[in-house]
Each structure stands twice: as structure tokens, then as C-alpha cells.
């Protein structure tokens, strides 16, 4: 059989695929493509239908409406596990190396809170001092507990805490056995947990290089006198940070310098 005869026989037996007319509808079966095309033609013939409605119907039939999952491919999504999204709190403490006697020593505390959920982004710098700390870990826990108390008083509903002390972070993440805890840490860890009730919070370990702001506050804490400075233009005559800190009462803890801007 010649090639031409085969093509004529193929055409006579109805093997030729029908070609769709009008607009392309690649995602639909053949039986639905013709139906969609005919329906669109009927809508387009009506002169009384506004062009905007016709365009909408065309997009609807073509499954091209900008709703559902389609715009999600072109918009930004907030990662729920993003450490730098939302309010952040950095803490640090300075204390001479541990000794075997476990004597109480003064320590400097540094807290840096950045609240991006406020009407205007607010940065809070806190320098404090505690004269009754027996270890570096206890000093770090004291700074973190104070920070959690301030966060609660400021009514911050979601916050990420950052510390460069790996042991403290593991204790709060419950990845270290409780038998390894110093009994003197339990009141501080309990205070941290109580301050974060009904607050969506997470604890992260960061290297010292990413905790420079809190570390800088610590190094200045012991040298300063009590002072409060507010340079936020949005606060005016009323500063919510200053108001909240009036309720911070903690034995043997002194707030030396607080600045919000």
C-alpha cells in the first residue's frame, strides 16, 4: 500500500484527531474542550453583557482566576520556623570564671529586645546588675528570666529568645537530662517558664558573634548608674517600656540603664 493510500484510509476510518477551535484549553479533556469553547462563544455574542463580565467568564472557564493557590506562587510567605521573624530577645551575662567555692559574686546582665510587631519597630536596651550569682550558667539564666519578665509586661505575644550559652539553651529546650541541672537554677528556669505562659516563644542557640549587642550591654552594666532614656518619637510623653519596668521587682537585682528607641 502506498503512503498516500494509507493516509486516505486513515482519514476515511475517522482516525483524524479533531482540532480544537478558539482559545486553547490544554488542561481539559476533548469532550470538555468543545463544550467550554461553545459556551464562551455564546457568552461573547451577547452585546448586553459588559466586557468585564465576559473577561471574567473567559478566565473562569480557562481556570485562570487569580484566586486559591495560583497567587501563592508569586507572593511571599512567612516561614513559621524563621528565627528572625517577629519580636526577638537577645540576652548575655558577664562573670569571672567559675571557682570551686561557689561564692556569690556580682554580675552584669545585658538584654536587647527588638519588637517588630508594634506600631513602630521598637528597640529596647537593658543593662542590669545582680550581686548574688554563683556561676556563669546562673548569670545567664538570671538575664534570660529578667528578659522574659519584661517581654510579658510589654504584652508581646510571640517572641524568639537567643543566647550563646549552649547548656542553658539545651536545658530550656529539654534536650538535657534534668539530673544535670544545678538546684540553684530551678527557681530561675521556673520564672522563665511562668513568664512565658500563653506566649508563643522559642529558644535558640547562637554564636557569640551574633550576640554582640547584648554582650556590649553587659560590658557596660557594672560601670553605670541608674538611668532611663526614651528616644522613641512615637511614645511622646508616655513610654510603655518605662511603665512596664515599674513592675519589675526582684530581690538583689538593679536595673542600671534602660533605653528604648
CSV table of C-alpha atoms in Angstrom, one decimal:
chain,number,residue,atom,x,y,z
A,1,UNK,CA,0.0,0.0,0.0
A,2,UNK,CA,1.3,3.4,-0.9
A,3,UNK,CA,1.8,6.1,1.6
A,4,UNK,CA,-1.0,8.2,0.1
A,5,UNK,CA,-3.4,5.3,0.1
A,6,UNK,CA,-2.7,4.7,3.8
A,7,UNK,CA,-3.4,8.3,4.6
A,8,UNK,CA,-6.7,8.3,2.7
A,9,UNK,CA,-7.7,5.1,4.5
A,10,UNK,CA,-6.7,6.6,7.9
A,11,UNK,CA,-8.9,9.6,7.1
A,12,UNK,CA,-11.9,7.6,5.9
A,13,UNK,CA,-12.0,5.5,9.1
A,14,UNK,CA,-12.1,8.6,11.3
A,15,UNK,CA,-8.7,8.4,12.8
A,16,UNK,CA,-8.0,12.0,12.3
A,17,UNK,CA,-8.0,13.9,15.6
A,18,UNK,CA,-10.3,16.9,15.7
A,19,UNK,CA,-8.5,20.2,16.1
A,20,UNK,CA,-9.9,22.5,18.8
A,21,UNK,CA,-11.0,25.9,17.7
A,22,UNK,CA,-11.0,29.1,19.6
A,23,UNK,CA,-9.0,29.5,22.7
A,24,UNK,CA,-6.7,26.7,23.9
A,25,UNK,CA,-7.8,24.7,26.9
A,26,UNK,CA,-4.9,22.3,27.3
A,27,UNK,CA,-5.9,21.1,30.8
A,28,UNK,CA,-9.4,19.8,29.8
A,29,UNK,CA,-10.4,16.5,28.1
A,30,UNK,CA,-11.5,16.7,24.4
A,31,UNK,CA,-15.2,16.3,25.3
A,32,UNK,CA,-15.0,19.3,27.7
A,33,UNK,CA,-12.9,21.5,25.4
A,34,UNK,CA,-15.6,21.8,22.8
A,35,UNK,CA,-18.2,22.5,25.4
A,36,UNK,CA,-16.1,25.2,27.0
A,37,UNK,CA,-15.4,26.8,23.6
A,38,UNK,CA,-19.0,26.8,22.6
A,39,UNK,CA,-20.1,28.2,25.9
A,40,UNK,CA,-17.6,31.0,25.7
A,41,UNK,CA,-18.7,31.9,22.1
A,42,UNK,CA,-22.3,32.1,23.2
A,43,UNK,CA,-21.4,34.4,26.1
A,44,UNK,CA,-19.3,36.6,23.8
A,45,UNK,CA,-22.2,37.1,21.3
A,46,UNK,CA,-24.4,38.8,23.8
A,47,UNK,CA,-24.0,42.5,23.3
A,48,UNK,CA,-25.7,43.4,26.6
A,49,UNK,CA,-23.0,41.7,28.7
A,50,UNK,CA,-20.3,44.1,29.8
A,51,UNK,CA,-16.8,43.3,28.6
A,52,UNK,CA,-15.6,43.0,32.2
A,53,UNK,CA,-18.1,40.1,32.8
A,54,UNK,CA,-17.0,38.5,29.5
A,55,UNK,CA,-13.4,38.7,30.5
A,56,UNK,CA,-14.2,37.2,33.9
A,57,UNK,CA,-16.2,34.3,32.3
A,58,UNK,CA,-13.3,33.6,30.0
A,59,UNK,CA,-10.8,33.5,32.9
A,60,UNK,CA,-13.3,31.3,34.9
A,61,UNK,CA,-13.6,28.8,32.0
A,62,UNK,CA,-9.9,28.8,31.4
A,63,UNK,CA,-9.3,28.3,35.2
A,64,UNK,CA,-7.2,31.4,35.1
A,65,UNK,CA,-8.7,33.3,38.0
A,66,UNK,CA,-6.2,34.9,40.5
A,67,UNK,CA,-7.6,33.0,43.5
A,68,UNK,CA,-6.7,30.0,45.5
A,69,UNK,CA,-3.2,28.5,45.1
A,70,UNK,CA,-2.4,30.4,41.9
A,71,UNK,CA,-1.3,33.8,43.5
A,72,UNK,CA,0.6,31.8,46.2
A,73,UNK,CA,3.3,31.1,43.7
A,74,UNK,CA,4.0,34.8,43.3
A,75,UNK,CA,3.6,36.0,46.9
A,76,UNK,CA,6.0,36.0,49.9
A,77,UNK,CA,5.2,33.5,52.7
A,78,UNK,CA,6.4,33.8,56.3
A,79,UNK,CA,8.3,30.7,57.4
A,80,UNK,CA,6.9,29.6,60.8
A,81,UNK,CA,10.4,28.4,61.7
A,82,UNK,CA,12.1,31.7,60.8
A,83,UNK,CA,14.2,32.7,63.7
A,84,UNK,CA,14.5,36.4,62.7
A,85,UNK,CA,10.8,36.8,62.0
A,86,UNK,CA,8.8,38.7,64.6
A,87,UNK,CA,10.0,40.0,68.0
A,88,UNK,CA,13.4,38.9,69.1
A,89,UNK,CA,15.2,38.9,72.5
A,90,UNK,CA,18.9,38.6,73.0
A,91,UNK,CA,20.5,38.1,76.4
A,92,UNK,CA,24.0,37.8,77.8
A,93,UNK,CA,25.8,38.0,81.2
A,94,UNK,CA,29.4,38.7,82.3
A,95,UNK,CA,31.0,36.9,85.2
A,96,UNK,CA,34.5,35.8,86.1
A,97,UNK,CA,35.2,32.1,85.6
A,98,UNK,CA,33.7,29.7,88.0
A,99,UNK,CA,35.6,28.8,91.1
A,100,UNK,CA,35.3,25.7,93.3
A,101,UNK,CA,34.0,27.6,96.3
A,102,UNK,CA,30.7,28.6,94.6
A,103,UNK,CA,30.8,32.0,96.3
A,104,UNK,CA,28.2,34.7,95.3
A,105,UNK,CA,29.6,37.3,93.0
A,106,UNK,CA,28.2,40.4,91.2
A,107,UNK,CA,27.4,40.0,87.5
A,108,UNK,CA,26.4,42.3,84.7
A,109,UNK,CA,23.3,41.5,82.6
A,110,UNK,CA,22.5,42.6,79.1
A,111,UNK,CA,19.2,42.4,77.3
A,112,UNK,CA,18.3,43.5,73.8
A,113,UNK,CA,14.7,43.3,72.7
A,114,UNK,CA,13.5,44.2,69.2
A,115,UNK,CA,9.7,44.3,68.8
A,116,UNK,CA,8.8,44.4,65.2
A,117,UNK,CA,5.1,43.9,65.9
A,118,UNK,CA,4.5,47.3,67.5
A,119,UNK,CA,3.0,50.2,65.7
A,120,UNK,CA,6.6,51.3,65.0
A,121,UNK,CA,9.6,48.9,65.3
A,122,UNK,CA,10.9,49.3,68.9
A,123,UNK,CA,14.4,48.5,70.2
A,124,UNK,CA,14.9,48.2,73.9
A,125,UNK,CA,18.4,48.1,75.5
A,126,UNK,CA,18.6,47.0,79.2
A,127,UNK,CA,21.6,46.9,81.4
A,128,UNK,CA,21.3,45.4,84.9
A,129,UNK,CA,23.4,44.1,87.7
A,130,UNK,CA,22.9,41.2,90.2
A,131,UNK,CA,25.3,40.9,93.2
A,132,UNK,CA,24.3,37.4,94.1
A,133,UNK,CA,25.3,34.9,91.4
A,134,UNK,CA,27.5,31.9,91.9
A,135,UNK,CA,28.2,30.6,88.3
A,136,UNK,CA,28.2,31.7,84.7
A,137,UNK,CA,25.2,29.5,84.0
A,138,UNK,CA,23.3,31.1,86.8
A,139,UNK,CA,24.2,34.5,85.5
A,140,UNK,CA,22.9,33.6,82.0
A,141,UNK,CA,19.7,32.2,83.5
A,142,UNK,CA,19.2,35.4,85.5
A,143,UNK,CA,19.5,37.6,82.4
A,144,UNK,CA,17.1,35.4,80.5
A,145,UNK,CA,14.5,35.3,83.3
A,146,UNK,CA,14.6,39.0,83.6
A,147,UNK,CA,14.1,39.3,79.8
A,148,UNK,CA,11.1,37.0,79.9
A,149,UNK,CA,9.5,39.1,82.6
A,150,UNK,CA,10.0,42.3,80.6
A,151,UNK,CA,8.5,40.6,77.5
A,152,UNK,CA,5.4,39.6,79.4
A,153,UNK,CA,5.0,43.1,80.9
A,154,UNK,CA,5.2,44.6,77.4
A,155,UNK,CA,2.4,42.2,76.3
A,156,UNK,CA,4.4,40.7,73.5
A,157,UNK,CA,2.5,37.6,72.4
A,158,UNK,CA,5.2,36.0,70.3
A,159,UNK,CA,9.0,36.1,70.7
A,160,UNK,CA,12.2,34.2,69.9
A,161,UNK,CA,14.9,34.1,72.6
A,162,UNK,CA,18.6,33.9,71.7
A,163,UNK,CA,21.5,33.0,73.9
A,164,UNK,CA,25.1,32.0,73.3
A,165,UNK,CA,25.1,29.6,76.3
A,166,UNK,CA,24.6,26.2,74.9
A,167,UNK,CA,23.9,24.5,78.2
A,168,UNK,CA,21.2,26.9,79.1
A,169,UNK,CA,19.5,26.6,75.7
A,170,UNK,CA,19.6,22.8,76.0
A,171,UNK,CA,18.0,23.0,79.5
A,172,UNK,CA,15.2,25.2,78.2
A,173,UNK,CA,14.7,23.0,75.1
A,174,UNK,CA,14.5,20.0,77.4
A,175,UNK,CA,17.2,18.2,75.4
A,176,UNK,CA,19.4,17.8,78.5
A,177,UNK,CA,18.5,15.4,81.4
A,178,UNK,CA,17.1,17.2,84.4
A,179,UNK,CA,19.6,15.4,86.6
A,180,UNK,CA,22.3,17.7,85.2
A,181,UNK,CA,20.6,20.8,86.5
A,182,UNK,CA,22.1,22.9,89.3
A,183,UNK,CA,19.4,23.1,92.0
A,184,UNK,CA,20.1,26.9,92.2
A,185,UNK,CA,18.9,27.2,88.5
A,186,UNK,CA,15.4,25.8,89.1
A,187,UNK,CA,13.8,29.0,90.5
A,188,UNK,CA,15.2,30.9,87.5
A,189,UNK,CA,14.0,28.4,85.0
A,190,UNK,CA,10.6,28.2,86.7
A,191,UNK,CA,10.4,32.0,86.5
A,192,UNK,CA,11.2,31.9,82.8
A,193,UNK,CA,8.5,29.3,82.2
A,194,UNK,CA,5.9,31.1,84.2
A,195,UNK,CA,6.6,34.4,82.4
A,196,UNK,CA,6.0,32.7,79.0
A,197,UNK,CA,2.7,31.2,79.8
A,198,UNK,CA,0.3,31.8,76.8
A,199,UNK,CA,3.2,33.3,74.9
A,200,UNK,CA,4.4,31.7,71.7
A,201,UNK,CA,8.1,31.5,72.3
A,202,UNK,CA,11.2,29.6,71.1
A,203,UNK,CA,14.7,29.3,72.4
A,204,UNK,CA,17.7,29.3,70.0
A,205,UNK,CA,21.5,28.9,70.5
A,206,UNK,CA,23.5,31.5,68.5
A,207,UNK,CA,27.3,32.0,68.3
A,208,UNK,CA,28.9,34.9,70.3
A,209,UNK,CA,29.5,36.8,67.1
A,210,UNK,CA,25.7,37.2,66.6
A,211,UNK,CA,25.1,38.3,70.2
A,212,UNK,CA,27.3,41.4,70.1
A,213,UNK,CA,24.6,43.9,71.1
A,214,UNK,CA,23.7,42.1,74.4
A,215,UNK,CA,27.4,41.4,75.1
A,216,UNK,CA,28.2,45.1,74.7
A,217,UNK,CA,25.4,46.0,77.1
A,218,UNK,CA,26.9,43.5,79.7
A,219,UNK,CA,30.4,45.0,79.5
A,220,UNK,CA,28.9,48.5,80.4
A,221,UNK,CA,26.4,47.4,83.0
A,222,UNK,CA,28.6,47.4,86.1
A,223,UNK,CA,30.1,50.9,85.3
A,224,UNK,CA,26.8,52.7,85.0
A,225,UNK,CA,24.4,54.4,87.4
A,226,UNK,CA,20.6,54.0,87.2
A,227,UNK,CA,19.2,55.8,84.1
A,228,UNK,CA,16.2,55.6,81.8
A,229,UNK,CA,16.3,57.1,78.3
A,230,UNK,CA,13.5,57.0,75.7
A,231,UNK,CA,14.1,58.5,72.3
A,232,UNK,CA,11.2,56.9,70.5
A,233,UNK,CA,9.2,59.7,68.7
A,234,UNK,CA,6.1,57.5,68.7
A,235,UNK,CA,6.0,57.4,72.5
A,236,UNK,CA,5.8,61.1,73.2
A,237,UNK,CA,5.0,61.8,76.9
A,238,UNK,CA,4.1,58.2,77.7
A,239,UNK,CA,6.6,55.3,77.3
A,240,UNK,CA,5.1,51.8,77.8
A,241,UNK,CA,8.6,50.4,78.4
A,242,UNK,CA,9.2,52.7,81.4
A,243,UNK,CA,5.7,51.9,82.7
A,244,UNK,CA,6.3,48.2,82.4
A,245,UNK,CA,9.6,48.3,84.2
A,246,UNK,CA,8.0,49.9,87.3
A,247,UNK,CA,6.5,46.4,87.9
A,248,UNK,CA,9.9,44.6,87.7
A,249,UNK,CA,10.7,43.8,91.4
A,250,UNK,CA,13.4,41.3,92.0
A,251,UNK,CA,15.5,40.8,95.1
A,252,UNK,CA,19.2,41.7,94.6
A,253,UNK,CA,18.6,42.9,91.1
A,254,UNK,CA,19.3,46.5,89.9
A,255,UNK,CA,18.2,48.0,86.6
A,256,UNK,CA,21.0,50.3,85.8
A,257,UNK,CA,20.3,51.7,82.3
A,258,UNK,CA,17.3,51.3,80.0
A,259,UNK,CA,16.9,52.8,76.6
A,260,UNK,CA,14.1,52.4,74.1
A,261,UNK,CA,14.2,53.9,70.6
